[in-house]
Short mmCIF file of C-alpha atoms in Angstrom, two decimals:
data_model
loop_
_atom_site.label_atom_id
_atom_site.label_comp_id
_atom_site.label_asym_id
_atom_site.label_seq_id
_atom_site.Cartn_x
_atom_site.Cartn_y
_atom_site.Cartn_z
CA UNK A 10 92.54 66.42 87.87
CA UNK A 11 91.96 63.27 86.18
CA UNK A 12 92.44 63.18 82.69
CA UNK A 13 89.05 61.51 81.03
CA UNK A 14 87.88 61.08 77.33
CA UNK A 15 85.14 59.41 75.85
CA UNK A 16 85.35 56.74 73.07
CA UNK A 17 82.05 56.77 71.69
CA UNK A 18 80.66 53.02 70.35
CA UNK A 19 77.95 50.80 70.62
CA UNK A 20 79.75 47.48 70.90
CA UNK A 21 83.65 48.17 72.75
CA UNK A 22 84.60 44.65 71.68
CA UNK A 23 88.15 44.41 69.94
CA UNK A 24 88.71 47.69 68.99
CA UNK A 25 87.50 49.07 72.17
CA UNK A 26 89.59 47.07 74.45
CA UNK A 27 92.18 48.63 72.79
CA UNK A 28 92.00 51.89 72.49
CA UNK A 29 91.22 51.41 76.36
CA UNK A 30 94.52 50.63 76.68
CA UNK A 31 96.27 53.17 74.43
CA UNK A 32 94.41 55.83 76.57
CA UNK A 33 95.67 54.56 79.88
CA UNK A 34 99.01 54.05 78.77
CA UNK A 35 99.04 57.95 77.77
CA UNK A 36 97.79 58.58 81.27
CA UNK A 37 93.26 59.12 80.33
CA UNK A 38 90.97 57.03 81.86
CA UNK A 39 88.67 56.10 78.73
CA UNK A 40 85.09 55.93 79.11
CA UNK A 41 82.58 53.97 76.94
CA UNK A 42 79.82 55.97 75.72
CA UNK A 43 76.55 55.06 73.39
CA UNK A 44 75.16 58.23 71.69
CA UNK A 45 71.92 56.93 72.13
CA UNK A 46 72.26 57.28 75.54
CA UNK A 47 73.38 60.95 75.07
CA UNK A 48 70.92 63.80 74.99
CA UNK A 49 70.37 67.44 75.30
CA UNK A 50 69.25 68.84 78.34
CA UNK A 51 69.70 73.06 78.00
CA UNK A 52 68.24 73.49 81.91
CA UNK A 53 71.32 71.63 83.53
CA UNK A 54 74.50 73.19 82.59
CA UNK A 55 75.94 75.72 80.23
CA UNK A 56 76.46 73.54 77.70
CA UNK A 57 73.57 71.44 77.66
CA UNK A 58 75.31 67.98 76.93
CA UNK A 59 74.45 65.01 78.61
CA UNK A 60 76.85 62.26 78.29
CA UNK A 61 76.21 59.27 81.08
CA UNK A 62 79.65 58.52 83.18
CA UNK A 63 80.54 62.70 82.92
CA UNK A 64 78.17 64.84 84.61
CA UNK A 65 78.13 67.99 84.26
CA UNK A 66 81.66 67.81 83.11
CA UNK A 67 82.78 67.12 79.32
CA UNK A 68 84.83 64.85 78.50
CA UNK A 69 88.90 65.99 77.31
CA UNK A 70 87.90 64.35 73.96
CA UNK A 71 85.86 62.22 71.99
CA UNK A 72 87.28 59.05 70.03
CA UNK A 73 84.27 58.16 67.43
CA UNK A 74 84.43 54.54 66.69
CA UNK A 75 81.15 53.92 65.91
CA UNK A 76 77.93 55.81 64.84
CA UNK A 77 74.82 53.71 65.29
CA UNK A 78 71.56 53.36 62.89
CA UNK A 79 68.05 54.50 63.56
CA UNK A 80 65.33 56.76 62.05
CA UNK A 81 66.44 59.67 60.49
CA UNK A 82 65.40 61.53 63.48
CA UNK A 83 67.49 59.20 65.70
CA UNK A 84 70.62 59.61 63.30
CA UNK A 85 70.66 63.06 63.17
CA UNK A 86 70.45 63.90 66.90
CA UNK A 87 73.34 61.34 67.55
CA UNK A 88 75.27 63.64 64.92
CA UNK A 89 73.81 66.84 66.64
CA UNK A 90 75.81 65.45 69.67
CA UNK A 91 78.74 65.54 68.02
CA UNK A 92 78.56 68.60 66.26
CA UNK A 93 77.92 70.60 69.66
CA UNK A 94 80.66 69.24 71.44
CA UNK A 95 82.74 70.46 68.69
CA UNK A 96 81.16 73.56 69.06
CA UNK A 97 81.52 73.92 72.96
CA UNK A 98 85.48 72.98 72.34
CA UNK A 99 85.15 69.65 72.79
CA UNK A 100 88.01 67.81 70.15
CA UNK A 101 85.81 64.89 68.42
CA UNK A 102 87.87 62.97 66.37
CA UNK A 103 86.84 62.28 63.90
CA UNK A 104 84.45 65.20 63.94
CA UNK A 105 80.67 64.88 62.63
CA UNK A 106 80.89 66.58 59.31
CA UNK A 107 84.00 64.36 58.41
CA UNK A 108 81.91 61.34 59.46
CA UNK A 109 78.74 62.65 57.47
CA UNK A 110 80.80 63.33 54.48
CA UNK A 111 82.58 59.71 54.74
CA UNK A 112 79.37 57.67 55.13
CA UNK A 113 77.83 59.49 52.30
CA UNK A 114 79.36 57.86 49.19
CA UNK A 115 77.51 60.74 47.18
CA UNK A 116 79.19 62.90 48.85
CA UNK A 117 82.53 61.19 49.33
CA UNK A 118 82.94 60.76 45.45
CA UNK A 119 81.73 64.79 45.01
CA UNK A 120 84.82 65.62 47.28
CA UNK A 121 87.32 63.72 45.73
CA UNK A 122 86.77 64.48 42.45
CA UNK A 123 86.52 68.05 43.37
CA UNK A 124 90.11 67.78 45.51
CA UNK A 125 91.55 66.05 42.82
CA UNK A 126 91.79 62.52 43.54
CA UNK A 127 91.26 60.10 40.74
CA UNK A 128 88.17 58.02 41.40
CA UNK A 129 86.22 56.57 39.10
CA UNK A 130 83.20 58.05 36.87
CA UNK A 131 80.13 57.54 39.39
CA UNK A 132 76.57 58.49 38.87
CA UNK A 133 73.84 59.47 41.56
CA UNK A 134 70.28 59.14 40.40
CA UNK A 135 66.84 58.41 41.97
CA UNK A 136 64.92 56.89 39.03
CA UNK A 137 65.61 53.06 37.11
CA UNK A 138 65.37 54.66 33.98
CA UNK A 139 68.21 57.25 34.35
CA UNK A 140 70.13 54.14 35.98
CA UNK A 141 69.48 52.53 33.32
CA UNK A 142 70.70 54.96 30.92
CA UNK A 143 73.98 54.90 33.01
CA UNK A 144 74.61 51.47 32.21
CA UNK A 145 73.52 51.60 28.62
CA UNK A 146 75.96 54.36 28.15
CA UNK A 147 78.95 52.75 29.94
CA UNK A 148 78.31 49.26 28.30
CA UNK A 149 78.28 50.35 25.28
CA UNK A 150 82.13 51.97 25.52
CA UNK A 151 83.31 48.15 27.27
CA UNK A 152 82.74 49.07 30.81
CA UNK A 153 80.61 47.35 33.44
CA UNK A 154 78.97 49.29 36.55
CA UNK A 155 78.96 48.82 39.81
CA UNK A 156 75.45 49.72 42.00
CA UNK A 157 76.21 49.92 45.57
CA UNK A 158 73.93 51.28 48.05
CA UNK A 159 74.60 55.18 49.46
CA UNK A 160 74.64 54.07 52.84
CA UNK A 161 76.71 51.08 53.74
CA UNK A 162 80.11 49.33 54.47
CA UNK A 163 81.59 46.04 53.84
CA UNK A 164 80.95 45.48 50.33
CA UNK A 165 77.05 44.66 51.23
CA UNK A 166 74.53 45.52 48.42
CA UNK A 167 77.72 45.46 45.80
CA UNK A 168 76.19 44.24 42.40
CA UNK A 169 78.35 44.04 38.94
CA UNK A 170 76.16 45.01 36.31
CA UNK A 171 77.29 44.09 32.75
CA UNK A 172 75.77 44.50 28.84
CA UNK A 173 73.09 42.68 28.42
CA UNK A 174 71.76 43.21 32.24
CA UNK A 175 69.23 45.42 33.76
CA UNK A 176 69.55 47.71 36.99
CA UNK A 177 67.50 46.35 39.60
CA UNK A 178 64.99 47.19 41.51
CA UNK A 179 65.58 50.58 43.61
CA UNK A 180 63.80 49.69 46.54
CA UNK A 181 66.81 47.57 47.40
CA UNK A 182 68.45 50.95 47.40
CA UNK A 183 66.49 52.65 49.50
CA UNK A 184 65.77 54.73 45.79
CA UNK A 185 69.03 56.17 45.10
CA UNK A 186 71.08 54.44 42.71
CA UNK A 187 75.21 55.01 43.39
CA UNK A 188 76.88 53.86 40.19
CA UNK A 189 80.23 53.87 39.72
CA UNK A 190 82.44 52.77 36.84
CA UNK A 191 83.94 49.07 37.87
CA UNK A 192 87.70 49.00 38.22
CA UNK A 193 89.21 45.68 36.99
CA UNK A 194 92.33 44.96 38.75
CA UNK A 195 92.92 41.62 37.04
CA UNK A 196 90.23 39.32 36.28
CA UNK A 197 90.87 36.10 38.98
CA UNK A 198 93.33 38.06 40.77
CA UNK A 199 90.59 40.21 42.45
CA UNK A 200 92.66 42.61 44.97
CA UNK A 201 92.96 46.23 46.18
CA UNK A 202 94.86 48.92 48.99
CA UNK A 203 93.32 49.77 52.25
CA UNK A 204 96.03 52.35 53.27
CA UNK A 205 95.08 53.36 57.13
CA UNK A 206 95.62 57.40 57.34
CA UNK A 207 96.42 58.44 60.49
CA UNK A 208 96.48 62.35 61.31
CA UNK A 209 97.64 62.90 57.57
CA UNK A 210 100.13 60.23 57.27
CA UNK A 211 99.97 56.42 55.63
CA UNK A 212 100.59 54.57 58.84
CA UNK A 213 100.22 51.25 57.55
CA UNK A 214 98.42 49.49 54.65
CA UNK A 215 97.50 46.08 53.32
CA UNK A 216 97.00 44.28 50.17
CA UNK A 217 92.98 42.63 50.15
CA UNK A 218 92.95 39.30 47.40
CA UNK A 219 89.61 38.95 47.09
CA UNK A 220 87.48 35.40 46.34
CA UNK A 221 85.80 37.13 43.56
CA UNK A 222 86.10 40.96 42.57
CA UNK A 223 84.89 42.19 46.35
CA UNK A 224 87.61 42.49 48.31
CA UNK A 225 86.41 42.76 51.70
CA UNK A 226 88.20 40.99 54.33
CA UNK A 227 84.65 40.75 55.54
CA UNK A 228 83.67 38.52 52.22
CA UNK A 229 87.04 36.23 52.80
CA UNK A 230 89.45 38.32 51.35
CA UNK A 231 93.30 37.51 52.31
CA UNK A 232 94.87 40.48 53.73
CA UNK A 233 98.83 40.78 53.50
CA UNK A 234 100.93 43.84 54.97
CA UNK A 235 102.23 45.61 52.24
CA UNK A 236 104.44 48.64 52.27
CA UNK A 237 102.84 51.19 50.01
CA UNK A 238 104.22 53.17 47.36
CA UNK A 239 105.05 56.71 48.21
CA UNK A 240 102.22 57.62 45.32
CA UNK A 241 99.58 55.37 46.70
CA UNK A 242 100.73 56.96 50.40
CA UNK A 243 99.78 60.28 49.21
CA UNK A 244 96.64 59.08 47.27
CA UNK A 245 95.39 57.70 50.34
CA UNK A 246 96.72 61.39 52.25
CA UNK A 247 94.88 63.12 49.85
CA UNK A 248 91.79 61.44 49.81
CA UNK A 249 91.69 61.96 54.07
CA UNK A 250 92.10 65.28 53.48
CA UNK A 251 89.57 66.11 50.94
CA UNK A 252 87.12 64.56 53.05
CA UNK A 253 88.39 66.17 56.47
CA UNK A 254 88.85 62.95 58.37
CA UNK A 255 91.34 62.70 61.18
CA UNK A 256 92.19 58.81 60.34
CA UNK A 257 90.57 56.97 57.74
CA UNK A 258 90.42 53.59 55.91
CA UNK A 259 91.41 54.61 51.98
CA UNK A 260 90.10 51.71 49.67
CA UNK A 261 92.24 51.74 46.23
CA UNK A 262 91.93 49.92 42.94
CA UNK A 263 94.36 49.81 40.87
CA UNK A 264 93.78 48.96 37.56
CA UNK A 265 95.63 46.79 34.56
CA UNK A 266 97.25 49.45 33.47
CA UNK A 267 98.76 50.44 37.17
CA UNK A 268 96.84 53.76 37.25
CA UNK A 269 94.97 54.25 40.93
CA UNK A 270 91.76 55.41 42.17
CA UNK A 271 90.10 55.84 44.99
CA UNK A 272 87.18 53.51 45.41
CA UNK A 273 86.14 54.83 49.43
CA UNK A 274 87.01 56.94 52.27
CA UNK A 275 86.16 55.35 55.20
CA UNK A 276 85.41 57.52 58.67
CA UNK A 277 84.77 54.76 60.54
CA UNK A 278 86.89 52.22 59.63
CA UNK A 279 87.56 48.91 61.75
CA UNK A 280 91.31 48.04 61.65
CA UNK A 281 91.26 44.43 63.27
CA UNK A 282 92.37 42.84 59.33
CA UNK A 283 95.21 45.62 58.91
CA UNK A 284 96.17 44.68 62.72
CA UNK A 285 96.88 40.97 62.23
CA UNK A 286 98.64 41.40 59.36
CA UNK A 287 100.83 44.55 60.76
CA UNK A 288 103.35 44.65 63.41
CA UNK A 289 102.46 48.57 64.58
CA UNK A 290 100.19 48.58 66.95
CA UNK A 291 97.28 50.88 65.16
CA UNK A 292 95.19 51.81 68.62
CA UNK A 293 98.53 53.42 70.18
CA UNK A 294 99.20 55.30 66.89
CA UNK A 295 95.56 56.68 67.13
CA UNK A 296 95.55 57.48 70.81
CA UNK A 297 99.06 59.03 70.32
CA UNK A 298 97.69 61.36 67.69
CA UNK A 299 94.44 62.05 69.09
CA UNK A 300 95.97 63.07 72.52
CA UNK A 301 99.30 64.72 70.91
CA UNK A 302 97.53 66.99 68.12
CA UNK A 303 94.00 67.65 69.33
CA UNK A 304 93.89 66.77 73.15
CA UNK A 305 97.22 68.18 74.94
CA UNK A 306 96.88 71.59 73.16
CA UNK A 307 93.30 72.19 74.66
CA UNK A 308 94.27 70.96 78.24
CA UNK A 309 97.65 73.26 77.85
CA UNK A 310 95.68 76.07 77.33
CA UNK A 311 93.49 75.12 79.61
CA UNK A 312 96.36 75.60 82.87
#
């Protein structure tokens, strides 16, 4: 029977091309698949699951590179979706709680600190005045703030707030303020990690030198391989872990004084930076993984 999985995006593009490839070269045909094109129907099989280009037949597994936006509504069925086929022994990788968990910088931060892994003092509030009281706080022990938005990726919505400024306005925020104690790694020589964790190991990192103290590759930062340190390796481990992601992008700061932290967990991350700068090809190590750890066992047990 022909081996089949499902690599769930809205845009293949780059990344998708790729992992296309991985799969076939492990012997699975690879299927494109837009969760808003996938919906419950409980009158058509056992399961329920309708996934266009399957049937009535599930897929072997489900690569998640993408989750789109929508209504709440919208969001949470496309997560629903995952979380059955999990449930119906479908291997989703990564699953939808690790994704949830890893989108959610709330809830990212809550996990790491609670597993251990330094990350900076961050705040969570819904009002301007308890924002502001953050900042008046933190400013007045030397320290500026960051305000980032809960929901979002590529350093967009990033403000520095310093003394002498006010928090602005939380409707840019969607009415959740995410504040989180800056991390200067050297004023003009704006850089930090991304260490990509692959089935809980550092499989390759980079080094991000950023225009101005964002360093997204997005916002014109200069990537550079690097090999990391076998502390910031295990940072970055950890940090997967605690959040239960399969592979992940690990951002880390580290700071003047050379001690780390753990700025984000990424679930979702895109790897075409790390890639050019990196001579392992990063779709084959996820495909290998995927198939090796969470695939092959099912289909063994399967015979």
């Amino acid at each position: 029977m022909l081996r089949r999985v499902a690599i769930v995006t809205d845009g293949p593009g780059w990344h998708g091309c790729r992992l296309v490839r991985a799969f076939r070269a492990r012997g699975f045909e690879a299927v494109y698949v837009r969760l808003r094109d996938c919906r419950f129907d409980l009158s058509c099989s056992w399961h329920g699951i309708v996934m266009p280009g399957f049937g009535q037949r599930l897929p072997d597994g489900v690569f998640v590179k993408s989750v789109p936006g929508g209504t709440l509504e919208q969001v949470v069925l496309r997560l629903d979706i995952l979380h059955a086929l999990r449930e119906v022994g479908v291997p989703v990788y990564n699953d939808a709680r690790a994704i949830e968990r890893t989108v959610d910088k709330a809830m990212t931060s809550f996990l790491l600190r609670r597993a251990g892994v330094p990350t900076p003092p961050t705040w969570v509030v819904e009002t301007r005045d308890k924002a502001r009281a953050v900042l008046l706080k933190e400013t007045a022990a030397g320290h500026r703030v960051v305000i980032k938005p809960l929901f979002g990726s590529q350093g967009s919505g990033l403000r520095l707030l310093s003394a002498g400024m006010d928090v602005p306005d939380l409707a840019q925020y969607q009415g959740v303020a995410y504040l989180q104690r800056y991390i200067d790694s050297g004023e003009g020589r704006w850089h930090d990690y991304r260490v990509f964790v692959i089935g809980g190991s550092a499989a390759a990192a980079m080094r991000r030198w950023g225009v101005c103290w964002i360093s997204n590759a997005a916002r014109g930062a200069r990537c550079e391989a690097v090999e990391p340190t076998p502390a910031l390796a295990q940072l970055a481990c950890d940090a997967a872990r605690a959040v239960g992601a399969d592979y992940a992008g690990v951002d880390i700061v580290v700071d003047r004084q050379g001690d780390a932290y753990v700025i984000e967990v990424n679930g979702m991350p895109a790897w075409r930076s790390l890639q050019s700068v990196t001579r392992i090809n990063l779709a084959r190590c996820l495909v290998e993984d995927f198939v090796s750890r969470c695939v092959a066992p099912r289909l063994e047990a399967a015979c």
